[in-house]
């Protein structure tokens, strides 16, 4: 995500993608996001049930208190452990949202307000459709503004963009600068990264957006209002490889000849860019480039660019009449080293039991948490990336494909919520057992000097391990 001027050392990266029903194989909407944050900033799935609230109740968000809504929807979130908000999530009505930091010529607010992750969660808790969630977010922006420190450590503020979609097949891109915003309705397929992407094809904008651009000299009288050209700080976006990754995710979406599948979205979230695709010995060390799946390493830009959670959702009614509300979560960092697991949540599956997500992690190692257990595997793989990942990748891919096949068979026969919950729980247990086995396999592969991380990357990860008290 992005940073205030003068704090380029804190450039987090994220990518969010969506495909509306006309562009998918099943006829249901597909959504995907990688959340990239600090490498020890654990993130976990959190379910919050629907609730009614008394009149005049207030709500404490990450930094500020705001009036609570009369009623809030049930939500499933991917939540960095220390904040109130979330990086991505869904609600019981089939609304999904992912956010990105974007870099503007106008500095983001430092004073405590709503942060982008708060806005995301509020949109899910209060919006029963994608359009309604967009209205919730923009109204909250107008009333409370956005700002405040978004970093786990240090200082880091930014503006936000969002993809907001729903089970009815609607999808929007919402980009903001301060309290101002623009909305573009998605035609078929779309992605966002850490750069402004809405041009002159604006479907709706705040009343003050063009005036703000003009006041700063970004829009001349008589010129067409191009949101990205007016506000984007191209240099800062380039530092975070925002435009490059947006081009990469756009190319991945558009290169698929047939309808997109959930497996395609999983593959996109594991992508390391064109250069990695051409090199069998590629390792995540040094320049990020167009990598969608990010690993933290040394340097001013990459120190905090670690994919800490990944999410793929399939929502709506399929061509075969099947009801789909399936969320595929890694619930771990580094999707290239992990496995996606299904959660049934949303329209048609309101009564489905959720898997056991386990205790919430923090930034300290705790083997009782799924996120930190996976870090033992992830960090071991980094010591000899090509060979150690190869030790279990094919087995992982076969197991994940079997999960998808079992879910597809269940949906095709119209299984009910009780069976959905049992299936999900069984698969999560299988995945946990498999990861424990893969760690054993990986540790049997010796480190190879040819594939060993650079001294700078090695020192960086050793420092992270010490900070997390990870033996």
Short mmCIF file of C-alpha atoms in Angstrom, two decimals:
data_model
loop_
_atom_site.label_atom_id
_atom_site.label_comp_id
_atom_site.label_asym_id
_atom_site.label_seq_id
_atom_site.Cartn_x
_atom_site.Cartn_y
_atom_site.Cartn_z
CA UNK A 1 0.00 0.00 0.00
CA UNK A 2 1.22 3.67 -0.08
CA UNK A 3 2.93 6.15 2.25
CA UNK A 4 3.13 9.82 3.17
CA UNK A 5 5.66 11.97 1.33
CA UNK A 6 9.12 11.38 2.74
CA UNK A 7 8.31 7.89 4.02
CA UNK A 8 9.03 5.86 0.90
CA UNK A 9 10.65 3.17 3.02
CA UNK A 10 7.12 2.04 3.92
CA UNK A 11 5.57 0.97 0.66
CA UNK A 12 3.18 -1.94 1.08
CA UNK A 13 1.80 -3.62 -2.02
CA UNK A 14 -1.59 -5.28 -2.66
CA UNK A 15 -3.55 -6.48 -5.69
CA UNK A 16 -7.30 -6.99 -6.08
CA UNK A 17 -9.09 -8.57 -9.06
CA UNK A 18 -12.70 -9.16 -10.06
CA UNK A 19 -14.50 -10.91 -12.92
CA UNK A 20 -18.22 -10.41 -13.40
CA UNK A 21 -20.42 -13.41 -14.35
CA UNK A 22 -20.14 -12.85 -18.11
CA UNK A 23 -16.37 -13.43 -17.85
CA UNK A 24 -16.38 -16.58 -15.69
CA UNK A 25 -16.71 -20.27 -16.49
CA UNK A 26 -19.50 -20.98 -14.00
CA UNK A 27 -21.48 -17.78 -14.44
CA UNK A 28 -20.81 -16.67 -10.86
CA UNK A 29 -18.77 -13.62 -9.89
CA UNK A 30 -15.09 -14.11 -9.00
CA UNK A 31 -13.09 -11.90 -6.64
CA UNK A 32 -9.48 -12.21 -5.48
CA UNK A 33 -7.01 -10.29 -3.35
CA UNK A 34 -3.49 -10.54 -1.99
CA UNK A 35 -2.94 -8.46 1.13
CA UNK A 36 0.68 -7.31 1.37
CA UNK A 37 1.84 -5.87 4.66
CA UNK A 38 4.74 -6.21 7.09
CA UNK A 39 6.24 -9.69 7.26
CA UNK A 40 5.45 -10.27 10.96
CA UNK A 41 2.06 -8.54 10.81
CA UNK A 42 -0.06 -11.64 11.21
CA UNK A 43 -3.55 -11.67 9.69
CA UNK A 44 -6.40 -14.06 10.43
CA UNK A 45 -10.01 -14.89 9.45
CA UNK A 46 -12.57 -13.36 11.78
CA UNK A 47 -16.32 -13.97 11.78
CA UNK A 48 -18.57 -11.30 13.30
CA UNK A 49 -22.29 -12.18 13.55
CA UNK A 50 -25.12 -9.89 12.56
CA UNK A 51 -26.32 -7.65 15.36
CA UNK A 52 -28.86 -5.02 16.35
CA UNK A 53 -27.63 -1.98 18.24
CA UNK A 54 -29.39 0.41 20.61
CA UNK A 55 -30.25 3.94 19.60
CA UNK A 56 -27.37 6.39 20.07
CA UNK A 57 -24.83 3.54 20.32
CA UNK A 58 -21.31 4.38 19.20
CA UNK A 59 -18.61 2.27 17.57
CA UNK A 60 -14.90 2.42 18.27
CA UNK A 61 -12.97 1.86 15.04
CA UNK A 62 -9.17 1.69 14.90
CA UNK A 63 -8.68 5.30 16.05
CA UNK A 64 -11.98 7.16 16.28
CA UNK A 65 -15.48 6.63 17.58
CA UNK A 66 -18.45 7.03 15.22
CA UNK A 67 -22.22 6.52 15.51
CA UNK A 68 -23.16 2.84 15.25
CA UNK A 69 -25.75 1.66 12.71
CA UNK A 70 -29.07 0.32 13.96
CA UNK A 71 -28.18 -3.09 12.54
CA UNK A 72 -25.03 -4.65 11.12
CA UNK A 73 -24.64 -7.62 8.77
CA UNK A 74 -22.68 -10.77 9.55
CA UNK A 75 -19.18 -10.52 8.09
CA UNK A 76 -16.19 -12.75 7.44
CA UNK A 77 -12.98 -10.74 7.48
CA UNK A 78 -9.25 -11.10 6.93
CA UNK A 79 -8.00 -8.89 9.72
CA UNK A 80 -4.47 -7.70 10.58
CA UNK A 81 -4.30 -8.55 14.26
CA UNK A 82 -3.88 -5.04 15.68
CA UNK A 83 -6.59 -3.02 13.89
CA UNK A 84 -10.38 -2.89 13.98
CA UNK A 85 -10.76 -2.96 10.20
CA UNK A 86 -9.87 -5.60 7.62
CA UNK A 87 -7.88 -6.00 4.41
CA UNK A 88 -10.62 -7.96 2.64
CA UNK A 89 -13.85 -9.67 3.48
CA UNK A 90 -17.43 -10.60 2.69
CA UNK A 91 -20.84 -10.27 4.26
CA UNK A 92 -23.87 -12.52 4.57
CA UNK A 93 -25.49 -10.91 1.51
CA UNK A 94 -22.59 -11.79 -0.79
CA UNK A 95 -20.82 -8.41 -0.86
CA UNK A 96 -17.01 -8.63 -1.11
CA UNK A 97 -14.48 -5.79 -0.80
CA UNK A 98 -10.71 -5.44 -1.13
CA UNK A 99 -8.73 -2.23 -0.70
CA UNK A 100 -5.40 -0.80 -1.87
CA UNK A 101 -3.29 2.16 -0.85
CA UNK A 102 -2.88 4.71 -3.63
CA UNK A 103 -0.28 7.44 -3.98
CA UNK A 104 -1.52 10.97 -4.62
CA UNK A 105 0.19 14.30 -5.19
CA UNK A 106 -1.80 15.45 -2.15
CA UNK A 107 -0.44 14.03 1.11
CA UNK A 108 -2.79 11.73 3.02
CA UNK A 109 -4.14 12.77 6.40
CA UNK A 110 -1.97 12.14 9.45
CA UNK A 111 -4.66 13.01 12.01
CA UNK A 112 -6.61 10.01 13.34
CA UNK A 113 -9.73 9.33 11.29
CA UNK A 114 -11.10 6.26 9.54
CA UNK A 115 -8.39 4.19 7.86
CA UNK A 116 -9.08 2.32 4.63
CA UNK A 117 -9.46 -1.00 6.42
CA UNK A 118 -12.09 0.53 8.73
CA UNK A 119 -14.01 1.79 5.70
CA UNK A 120 -13.86 -1.67 4.14
CA UNK A 121 -15.31 -3.36 7.22
CA UNK A 122 -17.96 -0.66 7.64
CA UNK A 123 -19.00 -1.11 4.00
CA UNK A 124 -19.49 -4.82 4.61
CA UNK A 125 -21.29 -4.41 7.93
CA UNK A 126 -23.70 -1.80 6.56
CA UNK A 127 -24.11 -2.51 2.83
CA UNK A 128 -26.42 -5.25 1.54
CA UNK A 129 -25.25 -4.82 -2.09
CA UNK A 130 -22.12 -3.57 -3.81
CA UNK A 131 -23.81 -0.28 -4.74
CA UNK A 132 -25.03 0.19 -1.17
CA UNK A 133 -21.55 -0.55 0.24
CA UNK A 134 -20.05 2.10 -2.08
CA UNK A 135 -22.59 4.59 -0.78
CA UNK A 136 -21.76 3.66 2.82
CA UNK A 137 -18.04 4.20 2.27
CA UNK A 138 -18.42 7.51 0.43
CA UNK A 139 -20.86 8.85 3.03
CA UNK A 140 -18.46 7.94 5.83
CA UNK A 141 -15.61 9.62 3.95
CA UNK A 142 -17.64 12.81 3.69
CA UNK A 143 -18.52 12.76 7.39
CA UNK A 144 -15.35 11.49 9.04
CA UNK A 145 -12.60 11.62 6.42
CA UNK A 146 -9.74 9.16 6.16
CA UNK A 147 -6.39 9.32 7.88
CA UNK A 148 -4.20 8.02 10.64
CA UNK A 149 -1.33 5.62 10.93
CA UNK A 150 -1.87 2.39 9.00
CA UNK A 151 1.49 0.82 9.86
CA UNK A 152 2.02 -1.94 12.36
CA UNK A 153 5.38 -0.33 13.16
CA UNK A 154 6.47 3.23 12.46
CA UNK A 155 4.31 5.79 10.63
CA UNK A 156 2.45 5.16 7.40
CA UNK A 157 -0.62 6.96 6.05
CA UNK A 158 -2.33 6.66 2.67
CA UNK A 159 -5.38 7.25 0.49
CA UNK A 160 -7.39 4.20 -0.60
CA UNK A 161 -8.97 2.50 -3.56
CA UNK A 162 -11.44 -0.38 -3.44
CA UNK A 163 -13.05 -3.07 -5.54
CA UNK A 164 -16.59 -3.63 -4.28
CA UNK A 165 -18.62 -6.50 -5.78
CA UNK A 166 -21.58 -8.73 -4.94
CA UNK A 167 -23.31 -12.03 -5.58
CA UNK A 168 -25.75 -10.38 -7.99
CA UNK A 169 -22.77 -9.86 -10.31
CA UNK A 170 -22.27 -6.13 -9.87
CA UNK A 171 -18.79 -4.66 -9.32
CA UNK A 172 -17.30 -1.18 -8.86
CA UNK A 173 -13.89 0.44 -8.55
CA UNK A 174 -13.88 3.25 -5.97
CA UNK A 175 -10.80 5.51 -5.77
CA UNK A 176 -10.31 8.24 -3.19
CA UNK A 177 -8.14 11.20 -2.31
CA UNK A 178 -8.95 12.57 1.12
CA UNK A 179 -12.73 12.99 1.30
CA UNK A 180 -13.11 13.08 -2.49
CA UNK A 181 -13.73 10.07 -4.72
CA UNK A 182 -14.64 8.64 -8.11
CA UNK A 183 -16.47 5.44 -9.04
CA UNK A 184 -16.22 3.33 -12.18
CA UNK A 185 -18.56 0.41 -12.79
CA UNK A 186 -16.70 -2.72 -13.93
CA UNK A 187 -17.70 -3.90 -17.40
CA UNK A 188 -16.41 -7.48 -17.26
CA UNK A 189 -12.93 -7.88 -15.72
CA UNK A 190 -10.88 -5.44 -13.66
CA UNK A 191 -7.97 -5.20 -11.28
CA UNK A 192 -6.45 -2.52 -9.07
CA UNK A 193 -3.06 -2.16 -7.44
CA UNK A 194 -1.20 0.69 -5.74
CA UNK A 195 -1.92 3.24 -8.44
CA UNK A 196 -4.88 5.33 -9.54
CA UNK A 197 -6.63 3.65 -12.47
CA UNK A 198 -9.88 5.58 -13.06
CA UNK A 199 -9.48 7.93 -15.99
CA UNK A 200 -12.12 10.06 -17.67
CA UNK A 201 -14.68 7.22 -17.75
CA UNK A 202 -16.09 8.21 -14.36
CA UNK A 203 -19.58 6.96 -13.58
CA UNK A 204 -19.93 9.00 -10.39
CA UNK A 205 -17.71 11.37 -8.44
CA UNK A 206 -17.93 13.46 -5.30
CA UNK A 207 -19.02 17.04 -5.81
CA UNK A 208 -15.65 18.33 -4.67
CA UNK A 209 -13.34 16.02 -6.66
CA UNK A 210 -12.87 18.21 -9.74
CA UNK A 211 -12.74 21.35 -7.59
CA UNK A 212 -9.95 19.83 -5.48
CA UNK A 213 -7.95 19.01 -8.59
CA UNK A 214 -8.45 22.53 -9.95
CA UNK A 215 -7.52 24.16 -6.64
CA UNK A 216 -4.15 22.38 -6.71
CA UNK A 217 -3.53 23.20 -10.36
CA UNK A 218 -4.08 19.62 -11.53
CA UNK A 219 -7.08 20.46 -13.75
CA UNK A 220 -7.21 23.41 -16.11
CA UNK A 221 -10.45 25.11 -17.03
CA UNK A 222 -12.01 23.45 -20.06
CA UNK A 223 -10.00 20.22 -19.73
CA UNK A 224 -11.64 16.82 -19.31
CA UNK A 225 -11.43 15.59 -15.73
CA UNK A 226 -9.19 12.51 -15.72
CA UNK A 227 -9.09 11.30 -12.12
CA UNK A 228 -5.78 9.40 -12.31
CA UNK A 229 -3.97 12.09 -14.30
CA UNK A 230 -5.16 14.72 -11.88
CA UNK A 231 -4.18 13.07 -8.62
CA UNK A 232 -1.72 10.21 -9.19
CA UNK A 233 1.82 10.51 -7.90
CA UNK A 234 3.41 8.37 -10.60
CA UNK A 235 6.85 8.33 -9.00
CA UNK A 236 5.60 6.91 -5.71
CA UNK A 237 3.41 4.39 -7.51
CA UNK A 238 6.45 3.26 -9.49
CA UNK A 239 8.42 2.75 -6.27
CA UNK A 240 5.73 0.34 -5.12
CA UNK A 241 5.56 -1.16 -8.65
CA UNK A 242 1.86 -0.28 -8.52
CA UNK A 243 1.35 0.47 -12.21
CA UNK A 244 3.54 -2.47 -13.21
CA UNK A 245 1.54 -4.91 -11.10
CA UNK A 246 -1.75 -3.43 -12.33
CA UNK A 247 -0.57 -4.09 -15.89
CA UNK A 248 0.43 -7.62 -14.89
CA UNK A 249 -2.90 -8.50 -13.25
CA UNK A 250 -4.80 -6.91 -16.15
CA UNK A 251 -2.78 -9.01 -18.60
CA UNK A 252 -3.42 -12.18 -16.60
CA UNK A 253 -7.16 -11.52 -16.55
CA UNK A 254 -7.33 -10.73 -20.24
CA UNK A 255 -5.05 -13.54 -21.44
CA UNK A 256 -7.50 -16.24 -20.38
CA UNK A 257 -9.22 -17.43 -23.56
CA UNK A 258 -12.24 -19.06 -21.91
CA UNK A 259 -14.22 -18.22 -18.82
CA UNK A 260 -12.21 -17.58 -15.68
CA UNK A 261 -12.27 -20.06 -12.80
CA UNK A 262 -11.42 -19.92 -9.12
CA UNK A 263 -8.27 -21.93 -9.93
CA UNK A 264 -7.22 -19.17 -12.36
CA UNK A 265 -7.61 -16.57 -9.62
CA UNK A 266 -5.53 -18.69 -7.24
CA UNK A 267 -2.81 -18.93 -9.90
CA UNK A 268 -2.90 -15.16 -10.45
CA UNK A 269 -2.39 -14.55 -6.72
CA UNK A 270 0.67 -16.85 -6.84
CA UNK A 271 2.15 -15.10 -9.86
CA UNK A 272 5.69 -13.70 -9.60
CA UNK A 273 5.67 -11.73 -12.83
CA UNK A 274 6.89 -12.28 -16.37
CA UNK A 275 10.56 -12.58 -15.41
CA UNK A 276 9.89 -15.38 -12.91
CA UNK A 277 7.74 -17.19 -15.46
CA UNK A 278 10.77 -17.37 -17.77
CA UNK A 279 13.25 -18.57 -15.14
CA UNK A 280 13.07 -21.98 -13.44
CA UNK A 281 15.62 -20.87 -10.87
CA UNK A 282 13.84 -17.64 -9.94
CA UNK A 283 13.90 -16.69 -6.25
CA UNK A 284 12.15 -13.88 -4.36
CA UNK A 285 15.20 -11.73 -3.66
CA UNK A 286 15.73 -8.12 -4.67
CA UNK A 287 13.54 -6.10 -7.04
CA UNK A 288 9.83 -6.92 -6.86
CA UNK A 289 9.02 -6.12 -10.48
CA UNK A 290 5.54 -7.22 -11.47
CA UNK A 291 5.23 -9.93 -8.81
CA UNK A 292 1.69 -10.33 -7.49
CA UNK A 293 2.80 -12.76 -4.77
CA UNK A 294 5.33 -10.75 -2.76
CA UNK A 295 8.04 -11.75 -0.32
CA UNK A 296 9.68 -9.18 1.93
CA UNK A 297 13.38 -8.62 1.43
CA UNK A 298 15.98 -5.92 1.99
CA UNK A 299 15.84 -2.43 0.56
CA UNK A 300 13.75 0.69 1.14
CA UNK A 301 10.77 -0.51 -0.89
CA UNK A 302 10.64 -4.25 -0.22
CA UNK A 303 11.19 -4.35 3.53
CA UNK A 304 7.46 -4.32 4.20
CA UNK A 305 6.12 -5.92 1.00
CA UNK A 306 5.06 -9.39 2.16
CA UNK A 307 1.84 -11.11 1.09
CA UNK A 308 0.33 -11.90 4.48
CA UNK A 309 -3.07 -13.31 3.38
CA UNK A 310 -4.86 -14.32 0.17
CA UNK A 311 -8.55 -14.68 -0.66
CA UNK A 312 -10.54 -15.90 -3.68
CA UNK A 313 -14.36 -15.76 -3.67
CA UNK A 314 -16.99 -17.22 -6.00
CA UNK A 315 -20.45 -15.77 -5.49
CA UNK A 316 -23.85 -15.96 -7.15
CA UNK A 317 -25.83 -18.43 -9.22
CA UNK A 318 -23.98 -20.60 -11.70
CA UNK A 319 -25.08 -21.45 -15.23
CA UNK A 320 -26.21 -24.84 -13.86
CA UNK A 321 -28.42 -23.19 -11.25
CA UNK A 322 -26.04 -23.95 -8.39
CA UNK A 323 -25.88 -21.47 -5.51
CA UNK A 324 -22.28 -20.40 -4.95
CA UNK A 325 -20.93 -18.63 -1.89
CA UNK A 326 -17.48 -20.16 -1.56
CA UNK A 327 -14.47 -18.28 -0.19
CA UNK A 328 -11.04 -19.82 -0.71
CA UNK A 329 -8.65 -18.59 1.99
CA UNK A 330 -5.01 -19.36 2.63
CA UNK A 331 -5.28 -17.86 6.15
CA UNK A 332 -1.49 -17.69 5.90
CA UNK A 333 1.19 -15.60 4.25
CA UNK A 334 2.83 -16.41 0.90
CA UNK A 335 0.21 -18.15 -1.28
CA UNK A 336 2.97 -19.66 -3.44
CA UNK A 337 4.03 -21.72 -0.41
CA UNK A 338 0.53 -22.32 0.99
CA UNK A 339 -2.81 -23.83 0.04
CA UNK A 340 -6.31 -22.40 -0.48
CA UNK A 341 -9.12 -23.86 1.62
CA UNK A 342 -12.91 -23.36 1.24
CA UNK A 343 -15.31 -21.53 3.54
CA UNK A 344 -19.04 -21.51 2.73
CA UNK A 345 -20.47 -18.13 3.72
CA UNK A 346 -23.18 -16.02 2.13
CA UNK A 347 -26.54 -16.41 0.38
CA UNK A 348 -27.75 -20.01 0.60
CA UNK A 349 -25.15 -20.97 3.21
CA UNK A 350 -26.16 -18.80 6.16
CA UNK A 351 -26.42 -21.87 8.38
CA UNK A 352 -23.16 -23.50 7.27
CA UNK A 353 -20.66 -24.06 10.07
CA UNK A 354 -17.32 -22.34 9.69
CA UNK A 355 -14.02 -24.21 9.97
CA UNK A 356 -11.94 -23.90 13.11
CA UNK A 357 -9.77 -20.85 12.47
CA UNK A 358 -7.88 -21.38 15.71
CA UNK A 359 -6.59 -18.69 18.07
CA UNK A 360 -5.84 -15.20 16.75
CA UNK A 361 -2.15 -14.55 16.07
CA UNK A 362 -0.09 -11.52 17.02
CA UNK A 363 3.33 -10.37 15.81
CA UNK A 364 5.03 -12.94 18.07
CA UNK A 365 5.56 -16.55 17.03
CA UNK A 366 2.93 -18.91 18.41
CA UNK A 367 2.79 -22.47 17.06
CA UNK A 368 -0.83 -22.77 18.22
CA UNK A 369 -1.87 -20.32 15.48
CA UNK A 370 -2.20 -21.41 11.86
CA UNK A 371 -0.56 -18.26 10.52
CA UNK A 372 2.66 -18.78 12.49
CA UNK A 373 2.75 -22.54 11.92
CA UNK A 374 2.82 -21.81 8.20
CA UNK A 375 5.62 -19.30 8.69
CA UNK A 376 7.93 -22.17 9.64
CA UNK A 377 7.26 -23.67 6.20
CA UNK A 378 7.35 -20.35 4.33
CA UNK A 379 10.63 -19.20 5.88
CA UNK A 380 12.26 -22.61 5.42
CA UNK A 381 11.37 -22.52 1.70
CA UNK A 382 13.01 -19.11 1.33
CA UNK A 383 16.37 -20.64 2.30
CA UNK A 384 16.42 -22.60 -1.00
CA UNK A 385 13.37 -21.41 -2.86
CA UNK A 386 13.45 -23.40 -6.14
CA UNK A 387 14.35 -26.80 -4.69
CA UNK A 388 12.40 -26.61 -1.46
CA UNK A 389 9.20 -25.40 -3.10
CA UNK A 390 9.59 -28.15 -5.71
CA UNK A 391 9.73 -30.71 -2.88
CA UNK A 392 5.97 -30.41 -2.34
CA UNK A 393 4.49 -28.08 -4.95
CA UNK A 394 3.06 -30.81 -7.19
CA UNK A 395 1.58 -32.59 -4.19
CA UNK A 396 0.11 -29.28 -2.99
CA UNK A 397 -1.37 -28.56 -6.40
CA UNK A 398 -2.98 -32.02 -6.61
CA UNK A 399 -4.43 -31.69 -3.13
CA UNK A 400 -5.79 -28.21 -3.83
CA UNK A 401 -7.31 -29.43 -7.12
CA UNK A 402 -8.99 -32.24 -5.19
CA UNK A 403 -10.45 -29.68 -2.78
CA UNK A 404 -11.88 -27.73 -5.72
CA UNK A 405 -13.28 -30.93 -7.28
CA UNK A 406 -14.97 -31.95 -4.04
CA UNK A 407 -16.53 -28.51 -3.64
CA UNK A 408 -17.69 -28.53 -7.28
CA UNK A 409 -19.29 -31.96 -6.85
CA UNK A 410 -21.04 -30.77 -3.70
CA UNK A 411 -22.38 -27.63 -5.43
CA UNK A 412 -23.48 -29.58 -8.51
CA UNK A 413 -25.71 -31.87 -6.48
CA UNK A 414 -27.14 -28.97 -4.48
CA UNK A 415 -25.81 -29.95 -1.09
CA UNK A 416 -27.11 -28.17 1.97
CA UNK A 417 -25.51 -25.95 4.63
CA UNK A 418 -24.86 -28.78 7.11
CA UNK A 419 -22.90 -30.79 4.55
CA UNK A 420 -21.10 -27.63 3.42
CA UNK A 421 -19.85 -26.95 6.92
CA UNK A 422 -18.70 -30.53 7.40
CA UNK A 423 -16.89 -30.52 4.05
CA UNK A 424 -15.14 -27.26 4.80
CA UNK A 425 -14.02 -28.39 8.23
CA UNK A 426 -12.70 -31.70 6.89
CA UNK A 427 -10.70 -29.95 4.15
CA UNK A 428 -9.12 -27.47 6.59
CA UNK A 429 -8.01 -30.38 8.80
CA UNK A 430 -6.53 -32.16 5.77
CA UNK A 431 -4.67 -29.03 4.75
CA UNK A 432 -3.21 -28.61 8.24
CA UNK A 433 -1.93 -32.19 8.22
CA UNK A 434 -0.49 -31.72 4.73
CA UNK A 435 1.40 -28.56 5.73
CA UNK A 436 2.99 -30.33 8.68
CA UNK A 437 4.13 -33.10 6.32
CA UNK A 438 5.47 -30.60 3.77
CA UNK A 439 7.59 -28.91 6.42
CA UNK A 440 9.22 -32.26 7.14
CA UNK A 441 9.88 -32.74 3.42
CA UNK A 442 11.30 -29.26 2.97
CA UNK A 443 13.71 -29.56 5.87
CA UNK A 444 15.20 -32.68 4.28
CA UNK A 445 16.25 -30.58 1.25
CA UNK A 446 19.67 -29.07 1.99
CA UNK A 447 20.38 -25.43 1.40
CA UNK A 448 22.06 -24.84 -1.96
CA UNK A 449 24.67 -22.06 -2.23
CA UNK A 450 23.42 -21.37 -5.76
CA UNK A 451 19.91 -20.65 -4.47
CA UNK A 452 20.71 -19.28 -1.04
CA UNK A 453 19.25 -15.83 -0.37
CA UNK A 454 21.59 -12.88 -0.67
CA UNK A 455 23.38 -11.81 2.54
CA UNK A 456 21.10 -8.78 2.72
CA UNK A 457 17.91 -10.82 2.48
CA UNK A 458 19.27 -13.39 4.93
CA UNK A 459 20.07 -10.67 7.45
CA UNK A 460 16.62 -9.11 6.97
CA UNK A 461 14.75 -12.36 7.67
CA UNK A 462 16.98 -13.19 10.64
CA UNK A 463 16.06 -9.82 12.07
CA UNK A 464 12.36 -10.57 11.49
CA UNK A 465 12.75 -13.93 13.21
CA UNK A 466 14.35 -12.27 16.23
CA UNK A 467 11.60 -9.67 16.43
CA UNK A 468 8.97 -12.45 16.35
CA UNK A 469 10.93 -14.54 18.89
CA UNK A 470 10.90 -17.34 16.36
CA UNK A 471 13.43 -20.05 17.11
#
